[in-house]
Amino acid sequence: MASVETAAEHERILREIESTDTNCIGPTLRSVYDGQEHGLFMDKLDARIRNHDREIEKMCNHHFQGFVDSITELLKVRGEAQKLKSQVIETNRRLQDDGKELITSMEELRQCRVQQRNIATTIDKLTHCLPVLEMYSRLQEQMRAKRYYPALRTLEQLEHTCLPRAGQYRFCSIMAENIPKLRTQIRDTAMTQLRDFLESIRKHSDKIGETAMKQAQLQRSLDSSMCVQPRALIGQRSRREAAAAMTGTDSDGQGGSPLSEQDSGILDVENEEEDDVPGAQDLVDFSPVYRCLHIYTVLGLRDVFENYYRKQRRKQARLVLQPHSNMHETLEGYRRYFNQIVGFFVVEDHVLHTTQGLVNRAYVEELWELALSKIVAALRTHSSYCDNPDLVLDLKNLIVLFADTLQGYGFPVSQLFDMLLEMREQYGEILLKRWNITFRQVLDQDNYSPIPVSTEQEYRQYTSQFPLQDPELEKLPFPKKLPFSEFVPKVYCQLKEFIYACLKYSEDLHLSSTEVDDMIRKSTNLLLTRTLSHCLQYGIKKKNVGLAELVQVIINTTHLEQSCHFLEEFISNITNVPPDTANATKLYGTSTFKDARHAAEAEIYTNLNTKIDQFLQLADYNWMTAVQGSGALTTSDYLIDLIAFLKSTFSVFTNLPGKVAQTACMSACKHISTSMLQLLLDPEVRQISMGALHQLNTDVKECESFARAGPVAGFQGDTLLLAFSDLRQLLDLFTQWDWSTYLADYGKPTCRYLRVNPHTALALLEKLFKPMRETSRKNNVFAQFRKTDRDRQKLIDTVIKQLRNLIASQHHT
């Protein structure tokens, strides 16, 4: 099996040798020598060679006759060739003899041709040397004129075109040696101009930014509905020159800067025509940048130049972004800070759009991200020091203008608007502080009296300030009084002023009407629930506020509460958001004024009771007075004064809501009743006579007469008398000495003395019985009681015992 495969392989190699070019059979033969059957292959090869030899021999035998014929023909041709050779030699001899004269003429012609070629070579050399000299002369002129970019282009042409053509001459060698020095000089000079330019724009960036922001403000005022990029205002001259700076050449065919060759980066634009408003970039001569960029590009140092430019601009950015420590003190400080930043990025944006790769979009965006973070941090820090809402509002408008200006140049400014929304909270707090002072001033200046109006004009003036709707009041003739004091229209106007102040801040923040409406409503709620509420509490709790003032406060808050829906409509009108919009924030004014009114009512009750206590302190009862006839008892002086005071006070309550007046009257009567009962039960009063009880009973009757007269309208029947029912039943029990009824009916709903507490009755009975018991103890040593005294003593002891049993039974139950 192996021999068959070997034979087949040898056969393949032989075919390959036969069919392959001899130059390529090396690998084939190597495969033979690498194998183990070399001898066998040689045998095969010899056999194949013998085979081919036999075939060649057969072919030669087949064509031998033709070969013989060809030899015969060749012999015949030899003779003819000899004859032809003889003829050619003869012809050549004759030609040589005839051409000697021509050769002489040709030699003379050759000499002329050599001279002509030498002249042409000389002219050619001069032709190549003269442009070198002319170009070098132009180079010197351009260097003297400080036209460095054309000089560099001339230098390049001189080095790469003219000098190689001129050849190896001494003056060419001197020029070639000077070329690197000239390049270095041009490079250093261009870099110096660039440094001057960078320093110039650093100093004048605030002027550039101020111009850009003025243009943005002008554009916004011309047509706020159109989103026009501020770059559209850039002067056409600047665009044409910037484009020419990248592609144009000078009139001599040499590349050069199209702009002024002046080194200053700031141009004087004061003499331009009024109708040619310069753009922010028109203030800057960018030729040093373009010139230096071209020069470094030609020198093959563009990367070096780009890195240097970006590094220097980053340093300038850090300086620009560093705010002054007192920036927060004035708006001008903020404006200067923003102007410098805008000026910086206007320059970078212009360089981005007028150069090919000096700065790219990624580099500018990186700088802007750095700037944005530092700007936001600086504004947060410095704005936190501000406590003037007008300055905060001006700052907000300045930030909006700053953001709109840079947004017009393609910079994202969403973070600035987010920060403005954060500042909105601070602005609201500052407003609340200012309005807190304003409300307190209004409260302090208010006279707490209804506003008198004597003419229709005065009436309309007040109704224009506050939405008063009272048809009955309008029908009254002049002069008349408005129910509220000056506090109401002033507070209402201040609420509207606060809403306007909130609206001013919300302008130009790119917020929807719903968002503006929600912000205003939330801020107004804070004003109502926190600031105004505290001020009202402050006004109510002041020491010098009397009952009349508190009554007026209740009337004022009632009218302000009724005006809340007008405030809702006012906000809806200025924000163009319907009040019934879903999820709309509602004003909390109603609850605020209700709480203030309730506080005023509570203060009225407290003050009224305090006044009553002051009168009661004048009470001077003789608790041991003897019993007098009913006609001899008169009402105590302090009570007469107290009732007169109450009548006068309740007459002021006519403008109050009926429920408030009734509650105040009922509270006062209950307090009088409770206080008079406390006089009886005072621990310092240890003994009481029946005469004192009759005097107190007379005073209580006077109080009941006052209550029955109805000092405040609205009570049904003798409702007000219920305030004295506890005291009345107690006095009736003692004056009528109806203990049997009390003890028999105690606890029954129909009991006549239902409101008499056993503890109270026992305490008073002991005070009443104490003098009688002490007298009996003194007389009991040597004398017997009279029968009437003994019977009375037994009755009292029995009542006391039953009262104690009654108390004990209540305690167990």
mmCIF file of N, CA and C in Angstrom, residues 620-685:
data_model
loop_
_atom_site.group_PDB
_atom_site.id
_atom_site.type_symbol
_atom_site.label_atom_id
_atom_site.label_comp_id
_atom_site.label_asym_id
_atom_site.label_seq_id
_atom_site.Cartn_x
_atom_site.Cartn_y
_atom_site.Cartn_z
ATOM 1 N N ASP A 620 -66.288 95.376 98.406
ATOM 2 C CA ASP A 620 -65.897 95.464 99.819
ATOM 3 C C ASP A 620 -67.107 95.072 100.680
ATOM 4 N N TYR A 621 -67.383 93.774 100.706
ATOM 5 C CA TYR A 621 -68.535 93.273 101.466
ATOM 6 C C TYR A 621 -68.170 93.154 102.956
ATOM 7 N N ASN A 622 -69.124 93.537 103.778
ATOM 8 C CA ASN A 622 -69.009 93.312 105.229
ATOM 9 C C ASN A 622 -69.691 91.981 105.510
ATOM 10 N N TRP A 623 -68.865 90.947 105.605
ATOM 11 C CA TRP A 623 -69.433 89.602 105.698
ATOM 12 C C TRP A 623 -70.105 89.339 107.060
ATOM 13 N N MET A 624 -69.962 90.200 108.015
ATOM 14 C CA MET A 624 -70.585 89.998 109.333
ATOM 15 C C MET A 624 -71.671 91.026 109.621
ATOM 16 N N THR A 625 -72.169 91.668 108.543
ATOM 17 C CA THR A 625 -73.200 92.680 108.738
ATOM 18 C C THR A 625 -74.497 92.035 109.239
ATOM 19 N N ALA A 626 -75.238 92.821 109.986
ATOM 20 C CA ALA A 626 -76.506 92.313 110.525
ATOM 21 C C ALA A 626 -77.595 92.347 109.463
ATOM 22 N N VAL A 627 -78.620 91.565 109.692
ATOM 23 C CA VAL A 627 -79.740 91.523 108.751
ATOM 24 C C VAL A 627 -80.508 92.821 108.848
ATOM 25 N N GLN A 628 -80.782 93.420 107.647
ATOM 26 C CA GLN A 628 -81.516 94.678 107.573
ATOM 27 C C GLN A 628 -82.815 94.442 106.834
ATOM 28 N N GLY A 629 -83.673 95.441 106.911
ATOM 29 C CA GLY A 629 -84.926 95.344 106.186
ATOM 30 C C GLY A 629 -84.708 95.366 104.686
ATOM 31 N N SER A 630 -85.643 94.813 103.977
ATOM 32 C CA SER A 630 -85.475 94.706 102.516
ATOM 33 C C SER A 630 -85.389 96.066 101.858
ATOM 34 N N GLY A 631 -86.013 97.070 102.394
ATOM 35 C CA GLY A 631 -85.972 98.388 101.783
ATOM 36 C C GLY A 631 -84.668 99.102 102.022
ATOM 37 N N ALA A 632 -83.926 98.682 103.025
ATOM 38 C CA ALA A 632 -82.670 99.363 103.365
ATOM 39 C C ALA A 632 -81.505 98.884 102.528
ATOM 40 N N LEU A 633 -81.634 97.770 101.776
ATOM 41 C CA LEU A 633 -80.524 97.215 100.982
ATOM 42 C C LEU A 633 -80.454 97.898 99.618
ATOM 43 N N THR A 634 -79.244 98.293 99.216
ATOM 44 C CA THR A 634 -79.018 98.895 97.891
ATOM 45 C C THR A 634 -77.890 98.135 97.181
ATOM 46 N N THR A 635 -77.853 98.293 95.864
ATOM 47 C CA THR A 635 -76.826 97.622 95.062
ATOM 48 C C THR A 635 -75.458 98.215 95.368
ATOM 49 N N SER A 636 -74.459 97.371 95.431
ATOM 50 C CA SER A 636 -73.087 97.812 95.717
ATOM 51 C C SER A 636 -72.588 98.757 94.637
ATOM 52 N N ASP A 637 -71.747 99.698 95.053
ATOM 53 C CA ASP A 637 -71.231 100.697 94.101
ATOM 54 C C ASP A 637 -70.401 100.052 92.994
ATOM 55 N N TYR A 638 -69.561 99.104 93.363
ATOM 56 C CA TYR A 638 -68.692 98.498 92.337
ATOM 57 C C TYR A 638 -69.508 97.818 91.265
ATOM 58 N N LEU A 639 -70.652 97.226 91.673
ATOM 59 C CA LEU A 639 -71.484 96.518 90.698
ATOM 60 C C LEU A 639 -72.200 97.495 89.781
ATOM 61 N N ILE A 640 -72.602 98.637 90.354
ATOM 62 C CA ILE A 640 -73.224 99.663 89.502
ATOM 63 C C ILE A 640 -72.237 100.110 88.428
ATOM 64 N N ASP A 641 -70.983 100.349 88.819
ATOM 65 C CA ASP A 641 -69.957 100.758 87.844
ATOM 66 C C ASP A 641 -69.690 99.642 86.838
ATOM 67 N N LEU A 642 -69.673 98.413 87.313
ATOM 68 C CA LEU A 642 -69.418 97.283 86.420
ATOM 69 C C LEU A 642 -70.502 97.146 85.370
ATOM 70 N N ILE A 643 -71.742 97.260 85.786
ATOM 71 C CA ILE A 643 -72.855 97.118 84.831
ATOM 72 C C ILE A 643 -72.844 98.290 83.848
ATOM 73 N N ALA A 644 -72.510 99.473 84.323
ATOM 74 C CA ALA A 644 -72.414 100.616 83.399
ATOM 75 C C ALA A 644 -71.316 100.381 82.363
ATOM 76 N N PHE A 645 -70.203 99.845 82.830
ATOM 77 C CA PHE A 645 -69.109 99.531 81.890
ATOM 78 C C PHE A 645 -69.544 98.480 80.860
ATOM 79 N N LEU A 646 -70.250 97.463 81.325
ATOM 80 C CA LEU A 646 -70.687 96.407 80.403
ATOM 81 C C LEU A 646 -71.673 96.948 79.371
ATOM 82 N N LYS A 647 -72.596 97.814 79.841
ATOM 83 C CA LYS A 647 -73.558 98.390 78.890
ATOM 84 C C LYS A 647 -72.834 99.200 77.826
ATOM 85 N N SER A 648 -71.863 99.987 78.250
ATOM 86 C CA SER A 648 -71.125 100.794 77.297
ATOM 87 C C SER A 648 -70.308 99.918 76.348
ATOM 88 N N THR A 649 -69.713 98.837 76.906
ATOM 89 C CA THR A 649 -68.893 97.946 76.070
ATOM 90 C C THR A 649 -69.753 97.209 75.060
ATOM 91 N N PHE A 650 -70.865 96.666 75.505
ATOM 92 C CA PHE A 650 -71.710 95.884 74.598
ATOM 93 C C PHE A 650 -72.370 96.749 73.542
ATOM 94 N N SER A 651 -72.458 98.054 73.813
ATOM 95 C CA SER A 651 -73.001 98.938 72.770
ATOM 96 C C SER A 651 -72.036 99.034 71.586
ATOM 97 N N VAL A 652 -70.731 98.839 71.860
ATOM 98 C CA VAL A 652 -69.738 98.856 70.776
ATOM 99 C C VAL A 652 -69.817 97.580 69.951
ATOM 100 N N PHE A 653 -70.374 96.519 70.538
ATOM 101 C CA PHE A 653 -70.403 95.217 69.870
ATOM 102 C C PHE A 653 -71.464 95.123 68.795
ATOM 103 N N THR A 654 -72.150 96.216 68.508
ATOM 104 C CA THR A 654 -73.261 96.149 67.548
ATOM 105 C C THR A 654 -72.785 95.775 66.153
ATOM 106 N N ASN A 655 -71.514 96.141 65.821
ATOM 107 C CA ASN A 655 -71.005 95.814 64.484
ATOM 108 C C ASN A 655 -70.388 94.424 64.407
ATOM 109 N N LEU A 656 -70.290 93.756 65.538
ATOM 110 C CA LEU A 656 -69.727 92.410 65.555
ATOM 111 C C LEU A 656 -70.748 91.404 65.061
ATOM 112 N N PRO A 657 -70.269 90.273 64.556
ATOM 113 C CA PRO A 657 -71.217 89.183 64.270
ATOM 114 C C PRO A 657 -71.977 88.839 65.544
ATOM 115 N N GLY A 658 -73.279 88.541 65.375
ATOM 116 C CA GLY A 658 -74.136 88.320 66.536
ATOM 117 C C GLY A 658 -73.624 87.254 67.472
ATOM 118 N N LYS A 659 -73.081 86.186 66.915
ATOM 119 C CA LYS A 659 -72.619 85.094 67.758
ATOM 120 C C LYS A 659 -71.472 85.537 68.653
ATOM 121 N N VAL A 660 -70.570 86.372 68.123
ATOM 122 C CA VAL A 660 -69.435 86.842 68.913
ATOM 123 C C VAL A 660 -69.918 87.706 70.069
ATOM 124 N N ALA A 661 -70.826 88.638 69.776
ATOM 125 C CA ALA A 661 -71.344 89.516 70.828
ATOM 126 C C ALA A 661 -72.074 88.708 71.891
ATOM 127 N N GLN A 662 -72.888 87.742 71.467
ATOM 128 C CA GLN A 662 -73.623 86.917 72.428
ATOM 129 C C GLN A 662 -72.662 86.097 73.291
ATOM 130 N N THR A 663 -71.637 85.520 72.650
ATOM 131 C CA THR A 663 -70.667 84.727 73.404
ATOM 132 C C THR A 663 -69.937 85.594 74.414
ATOM 133 N N ALA A 664 -69.562 86.811 73.995
ATOM 134 C CA ALA A 664 -68.866 87.718 74.908
ATOM 135 C C ALA A 664 -69.761 88.089 76.087
ATOM 136 N N CYS A 665 -71.032 88.367 75.813
ATOM 137 C CA CYS A 665 -71.959 88.742 76.877
ATOM 138 C C CYS A 665 -72.191 87.577 77.830
ATOM 139 N N MET A 666 -72.418 86.389 77.266
ATOM 140 C CA MET A 666 -72.630 85.215 78.109
ATOM 141 C C MET A 666 -71.384 84.923 78.943
ATOM 142 N N SER A 667 -70.188 85.029 78.303
ATOM 143 C CA SER A 667 -68.949 84.787 79.024
ATOM 144 C C SER A 667 -68.770 85.773 80.170
ATOM 145 N N ALA A 668 -69.110 87.035 79.922
ATOM 146 C CA ALA A 668 -68.974 88.050 80.969
ATOM 147 C C ALA A 668 -69.909 87.751 82.131
ATOM 148 N N CYS A 669 -71.157 87.412 81.824
ATOM 149 C CA CYS A 669 -72.119 87.120 82.895
ATOM 150 C C CYS A 669 -71.707 85.883 83.684
ATOM 151 N N LYS A 670 -71.237 84.858 82.989
ATOM 152 C CA LYS A 670 -70.783 83.666 83.701
ATOM 153 C C LYS A 670 -69.589 83.984 84.592
ATOM 154 N N HIS A 671 -68.714 84.824 84.078
ATOM 155 C CA HIS A 671 -67.536 85.174 84.866
ATOM 156 C C HIS A 671 -67.936 85.962 86.107
ATOM 157 N N ILE A 672 -68.920 86.872 85.958
ATOM 158 C CA ILE A 672 -69.403 87.628 87.127
ATOM 159 C C ILE A 672 -70.003 86.675 88.156
ATOM 160 N N SER A 673 -70.855 85.754 87.657
ATOM 161 C CA SER A 673 -71.497 84.811 88.562
ATOM 162 C C SER A 673 -70.462 83.940 89.272
ATOM 163 N N THR A 674 -69.506 83.412 88.501
ATOM 164 C CA THR A 674 -68.480 82.557 89.101
ATOM 165 C C THR A 674 -67.628 83.332 90.095
ATOM 166 N N SER A 675 -67.286 84.573 89.739
ATOM 167 C CA SER A 675 -66.443 85.379 90.627
ATOM 168 C C SER A 675 -67.166 85.716 91.920
ATOM 169 N N MET A 676 -68.473 86.033 91.850
ATOM 170 C CA MET A 676 -69.234 86.342 93.066
ATOM 171 C C MET A 676 -69.373 85.102 93.941
ATOM 172 N N LEU A 677 -69.510 83.933 93.303
ATOM 173 C CA LEU A 677 -69.560 82.699 94.077
ATOM 174 C C LEU A 677 -68.209 82.439 94.760
ATOM 175 N N GLN A 678 -67.125 82.776 94.029
ATOM 176 C CA GLN A 678 -65.805 82.591 94.623
ATOM 177 C C GLN A 678 -65.591 83.531 95.808
ATOM 178 N N LEU A 679 -66.261 84.730 95.758
ATOM 179 C CA LEU A 679 -66.177 85.622 96.911
ATOM 180 C C LEU A 679 -66.768 84.955 98.155
ATOM 181 N N LEU A 680 -67.883 84.244 97.972
ATOM 182 C CA LEU A 680 -68.506 83.548 99.094
ATOM 183 C C LEU A 680 -67.629 82.415 99.608
ATOM 184 N N LEU A 681 -66.989 81.701 98.695
ATOM 185 C CA LEU A 681 -66.223 80.521 99.061
ATOM 186 C C LEU A 681 -64.758 80.818 99.315
ATOM 187 N N ASP A 682 -64.365 82.083 99.265
ATOM 188 C CA ASP A 682 -62.964 82.453 99.471
ATOM 189 C C ASP A 682 -62.488 81.931 100.832
ATOM 190 N N PRO A 683 -61.391 81.161 100.884
ATOM 191 C CA PRO A 683 -60.919 80.628 102.176
ATOM 192 C C PRO A 683 -60.603 81.708 103.205
ATOM 193 N N GLU A 684 -60.288 82.898 102.736
ATOM 194 C CA GLU A 684 -59.972 83.971 103.678
ATOM 195 C C GLU A 684 -61.237 84.483 104.382
ATOM 196 N N VAL A 685 -62.380 84.273 103.752
ATOM 197 C CA VAL A 685 -63.655 84.649 104.379
ATOM 198 C C VAL A 685 -64.107 83.448 105.218
#
